Amino acid sequence: MAAPSNADLGALLVAAGVIEESPTSGAEYDVLTRAIAFAVAKLKAETGWNPFEGAAGTRYFTADGYNTLFLDQGLLSLTSVTIDGTTYAVNDDFYLYPANASTDGIPYRELLFVSNISSLMNGVVIVGTWGRMATYDSSATEAILAGAAIMAGATLAGVDVPLSAVVEIVQGPVKEKYSDSSMFGTFETWSRTWATFVNNNLRVHV
């Protein structure tokens, strides 16, 4: 599932009564574009997964004489592992861990080698798909939409929005703007949706 579109965000803001009509061009449309980009970037920053949505890439590590190599980020699928130019085979020279990661819907976080390994600086080269999930699932899309709605809704309402944590935006300038309005409840709902997803997907907990 792709990240929400400007049309998705516009429809949500119309339904919430933030704007009267979903823009298709112009300055307000640009606000929606920036808000979605903001939410995607904040999702990576606040959860610690970068990338969050799966992306193919090559990463480099240094092995320091132990049999466990911590990957720092999530590995969704593996293409190859080489150490100082020598190819290592999965389930022969090393194992992916957690073993049941694919079944449990989480990424691999470690490589467990059958013996201790050492390498030159950045001599371990791992090619694969990295991220928290292969594509955004429905809950991720809902969270991105909620985060984008907070940013876009506040901006279109004339609130001076700081580039801080999403929840802080709601509890700071948005609360000042809408403290006496039912609209604040809408922003709080979006804030809870965002916070719940982020807390459930923190890299240190998954």
Short mmCIF file of C-alpha atoms in Angstrom, two decimals:
data_model
loop_
_atom_site.label_atom_id
_atom_site.label_comp_id
_atom_site.label_asym_id
_atom_site.label_seq_id
_atom_site.Cartn_x
_atom_site.Cartn_y
_atom_site.Cartn_z
CA MET A 1 0.00 0.00 0.00
CA ALA A 2 1.35 3.41 -0.95
CA ALA A 3 1.57 6.44 1.28
CA PRO A 4 -1.65 8.47 1.28
CA SER A 5 -2.18 10.87 -1.58
CA ASN A 6 -3.04 14.55 -1.55
CA ALA A 7 -6.59 13.56 -2.42
CA ASP A 8 -6.76 11.26 0.61
CA LEU A 9 -5.48 14.00 2.89
CA GLY A 10 -7.75 16.62 1.38
CA ALA A 11 -10.80 14.39 1.84
CA LEU A 12 -9.92 13.84 5.49
CA LEU A 13 -9.53 17.56 6.13
CA VAL A 14 -12.85 18.30 4.42
CA ALA A 15 -14.62 15.61 6.46
CA ALA A 16 -13.14 17.09 9.64
CA GLY A 17 -14.32 20.57 8.71
CA VAL A 18 -10.80 22.01 8.53
CA ILE A 19 -11.25 23.07 4.90
CA GLU A 20 -14.35 23.34 2.74
CA GLU A 21 -12.98 21.81 -0.45
CA SER A 22 -10.02 19.57 -1.23
CA PRO A 23 -7.50 21.55 -3.30
CA THR A 24 -6.21 20.18 -6.59
CA SER A 25 -3.59 22.84 -7.26
CA GLY A 26 -2.11 26.02 -5.87
CA ALA A 27 -0.75 26.93 -2.46
CA GLU A 28 -3.14 24.77 -0.43
CA TYR A 29 -2.34 21.75 -2.59
CA ASP A 30 1.35 22.37 -1.94
CA VAL A 31 0.60 22.38 1.80
CA LEU A 32 -0.85 18.87 1.47
CA THR A 33 2.22 17.70 -0.45
CA ARG A 34 4.59 19.05 2.18
CA ALA A 35 2.47 17.64 5.01
CA ILE A 36 2.63 14.10 3.64
CA ALA A 37 6.39 14.39 3.12
CA PHE A 38 6.68 15.71 6.69
CA ALA A 39 4.72 12.77 8.10
CA VAL A 40 6.78 10.19 6.19
CA ALA A 41 10.02 11.79 7.40
CA LYS A 42 8.74 12.02 10.98
CA LEU A 43 7.65 8.38 10.91
CA LYS A 44 11.25 7.35 10.21
CA ALA A 45 12.66 9.78 12.76
CA GLU A 46 10.28 8.96 15.60
CA THR A 47 10.27 5.16 15.16
CA GLY A 48 13.98 4.88 14.38
CA TRP A 49 13.47 2.86 11.18
CA ASN A 50 15.22 4.33 8.14
CA PRO A 51 13.89 3.42 5.70
CA PHE A 52 10.50 2.50 7.13
CA GLU A 53 9.00 1.23 3.89
CA GLY A 54 11.20 -1.41 2.26
CA ALA A 55 13.94 -0.22 -0.08
CA ALA A 56 16.68 -2.20 -1.82
CA GLY A 57 20.19 -1.18 -0.87
CA THR A 58 23.72 -2.10 0.17
CA ARG A 59 25.03 -1.57 3.68
CA TYR A 60 28.53 -1.91 5.09
CA PHE A 61 29.65 -3.19 8.47
CA THR A 62 32.83 -4.06 10.32
CA ALA A 63 33.10 -7.47 11.98
CA ASP A 64 35.10 -7.35 15.20
CA GLY A 65 35.80 -10.97 16.05
CA TYR A 66 32.42 -12.11 17.36
CA ASN A 67 29.87 -14.41 15.77
CA THR A 68 26.96 -11.94 15.97
CA LEU A 69 26.60 -9.02 13.57
CA PHE A 70 24.01 -6.45 14.62
CA LEU A 71 22.37 -4.79 11.63
CA ASP A 72 21.11 -1.61 13.36
CA GLN A 73 18.26 -1.37 10.86
CA GLY A 74 15.75 -3.96 9.67
CA LEU A 75 16.58 -6.43 6.91
CA LEU A 76 13.43 -7.62 5.13
CA SER A 77 15.07 -9.86 2.55
CA LEU A 78 18.64 -10.84 1.83
CA THR A 79 20.40 -10.91 -1.52
CA SER A 80 24.03 -11.51 -0.57
CA VAL A 81 26.65 -11.26 2.16
CA THR A 82 30.35 -10.88 1.47
CA ILE A 83 33.18 -10.40 3.95
CA ASP A 84 36.41 -8.96 2.54
CA GLY A 85 35.35 -10.22 -0.88
CA THR A 86 34.35 -13.75 0.18
CA THR A 87 30.72 -14.77 -0.24
CA TYR A 88 28.96 -16.28 2.78
CA ALA A 89 25.89 -18.51 2.46
CA VAL A 90 22.77 -18.13 4.58
CA ASN A 91 21.84 -21.24 6.62
CA ASP A 92 25.34 -22.55 6.04
CA ASP A 93 27.85 -19.90 7.14
CA PHE A 94 25.33 -17.82 9.10
CA TYR A 95 21.67 -17.56 10.09
CA LEU A 96 19.20 -14.71 10.00
CA TYR A 97 17.77 -13.68 13.36
CA PRO A 98 15.09 -13.62 14.68
CA ALA A 99 14.53 -16.93 12.94
CA ASN A 100 10.76 -16.42 12.69
CA ALA A 101 10.91 -12.76 11.69
CA SER A 102 9.20 -13.25 8.34
CA THR A 103 6.34 -15.20 9.91
CA ASP A 104 5.97 -12.64 12.70
CA GLY A 105 5.92 -9.70 10.29
CA ILE A 106 9.10 -8.10 11.60
CA PRO A 107 12.49 -7.55 9.96
CA TYR A 108 15.68 -9.45 10.67
CA ARG A 109 18.00 -7.62 13.06
CA GLU A 110 21.11 -9.81 13.33
CA LEU A 111 23.29 -12.28 11.46
CA LEU A 112 24.47 -15.21 13.59
CA PHE A 113 27.62 -16.78 12.13
CA VAL A 114 28.66 -20.35 12.85
CA SER A 115 32.08 -19.06 13.94
CA ASN A 116 33.60 -15.76 14.98
CA ILE A 117 34.28 -13.37 12.12
CA SER A 118 36.57 -10.40 11.59
CA SER A 119 36.84 -8.03 8.67
CA LEU A 120 38.54 -4.99 7.35
CA MET A 121 36.86 -1.64 8.05
CA ASN A 122 33.45 -1.80 6.33
CA GLY A 123 34.50 -5.17 4.91
CA VAL A 124 31.10 -6.79 5.51
CA VAL A 125 28.85 -5.97 2.56
CA ILE A 126 25.17 -6.86 2.84
CA VAL A 127 22.82 -6.44 -0.11
CA GLY A 128 19.10 -6.75 0.44
CA THR A 129 15.85 -4.96 1.11
CA TRP A 130 15.89 -2.82 4.25
CA GLY A 131 13.04 -1.35 6.29
CA ARG A 132 10.35 -2.01 8.89
CA MET A 133 7.83 -3.42 6.39
CA ALA A 134 7.90 -4.13 2.67
CA THR A 135 5.10 -1.67 1.93
CA TYR A 136 2.97 0.49 4.20
CA ASP A 137 0.17 -1.56 5.69
CA SER A 138 -3.22 -0.04 6.49
CA SER A 139 -2.18 1.03 10.00
CA ALA A 140 0.96 2.74 8.70
CA THR A 141 -1.03 4.54 6.03
CA GLU A 142 -3.57 5.65 8.64
CA ALA A 143 -0.77 6.97 10.87
CA ILE A 144 0.89 8.88 8.03
CA LEU A 145 -2.47 10.36 7.12
CA ALA A 146 -3.06 11.40 10.74
CA GLY A 147 0.39 13.00 11.02
CA ALA A 148 -0.05 14.79 7.71
CA ALA A 149 -3.53 15.99 8.75
CA ILE A 150 -2.06 17.54 11.90
CA MET A 151 0.58 19.43 9.93
CA ALA A 152 -1.67 20.45 7.04
CA GLY A 153 -4.66 21.22 9.23
CA ALA A 154 -2.64 23.43 11.53
CA THR A 155 -0.91 25.20 8.65
CA LEU A 156 -4.15 25.87 6.76
CA ALA A 157 -5.70 27.18 9.99
CA GLY A 158 -2.92 29.75 10.25
CA VAL A 159 -1.05 28.09 13.09
CA ASP A 160 2.71 28.67 13.21
CA VAL A 161 3.81 25.03 13.16
CA PRO A 162 7.25 24.10 14.52
CA LEU A 163 9.09 21.15 12.93
CA SER A 164 8.97 19.24 16.20
CA ALA A 165 7.49 15.89 17.21
CA VAL A 166 3.99 15.40 15.82
CA VAL A 167 2.29 15.08 19.22
CA GLU A 168 4.07 18.21 20.46
CA ILE A 169 2.51 20.18 17.60
CA VAL A 170 -0.94 19.25 18.84
CA GLN A 171 -0.22 19.90 22.50
CA GLY A 172 1.50 23.21 21.73
CA PRO A 173 0.35 25.64 19.01
CA VAL A 174 -2.72 23.66 17.92
CA LYS A 175 -4.04 23.53 21.48
CA GLU A 176 -3.54 27.28 21.80
CA LYS A 177 -5.48 27.80 18.58
CA TYR A 178 -8.39 25.44 19.29
CA SER A 179 -8.50 25.10 23.07
CA ASP A 180 -12.08 26.38 23.19
CA SER A 181 -13.24 24.54 20.06
CA SER A 182 -14.43 21.01 19.34
CA MET A 183 -11.88 21.01 16.54
CA PHE A 184 -9.17 20.31 19.10
CA GLY A 185 -10.76 16.90 19.73
CA THR A 186 -10.24 16.05 16.07
CA PHE A 187 -6.56 16.94 16.29
CA GLU A 188 -6.25 14.90 19.48
CA THR A 189 -7.75 11.88 17.72
CA TRP A 190 -5.19 12.22 14.93
CA SER A 191 -2.49 12.63 17.55
CA ARG A 192 -3.51 9.41 19.33
CA THR A 193 -3.56 7.50 16.05
CA TRP A 194 -0.05 8.71 15.29
CA ALA A 195 1.32 8.08 18.79
CA THR A 196 -0.14 4.58 19.02
CA PHE A 197 1.42 3.50 15.74
CA VAL A 198 4.79 5.05 16.56
CA ASN A 199 4.88 3.45 20.02
CA ASN A 200 3.95 0.05 18.57
CA ASN A 201 6.72 0.27 15.97
CA LEU A 202 9.67 1.72 17.85
CA ARG A 203 12.86 0.14 16.53
CA VAL A 204 14.11 -0.58 20.03
CA HIS A 205 10.98 -2.63 20.80
CA VAL A 206 10.33 -4.55 17.57
#
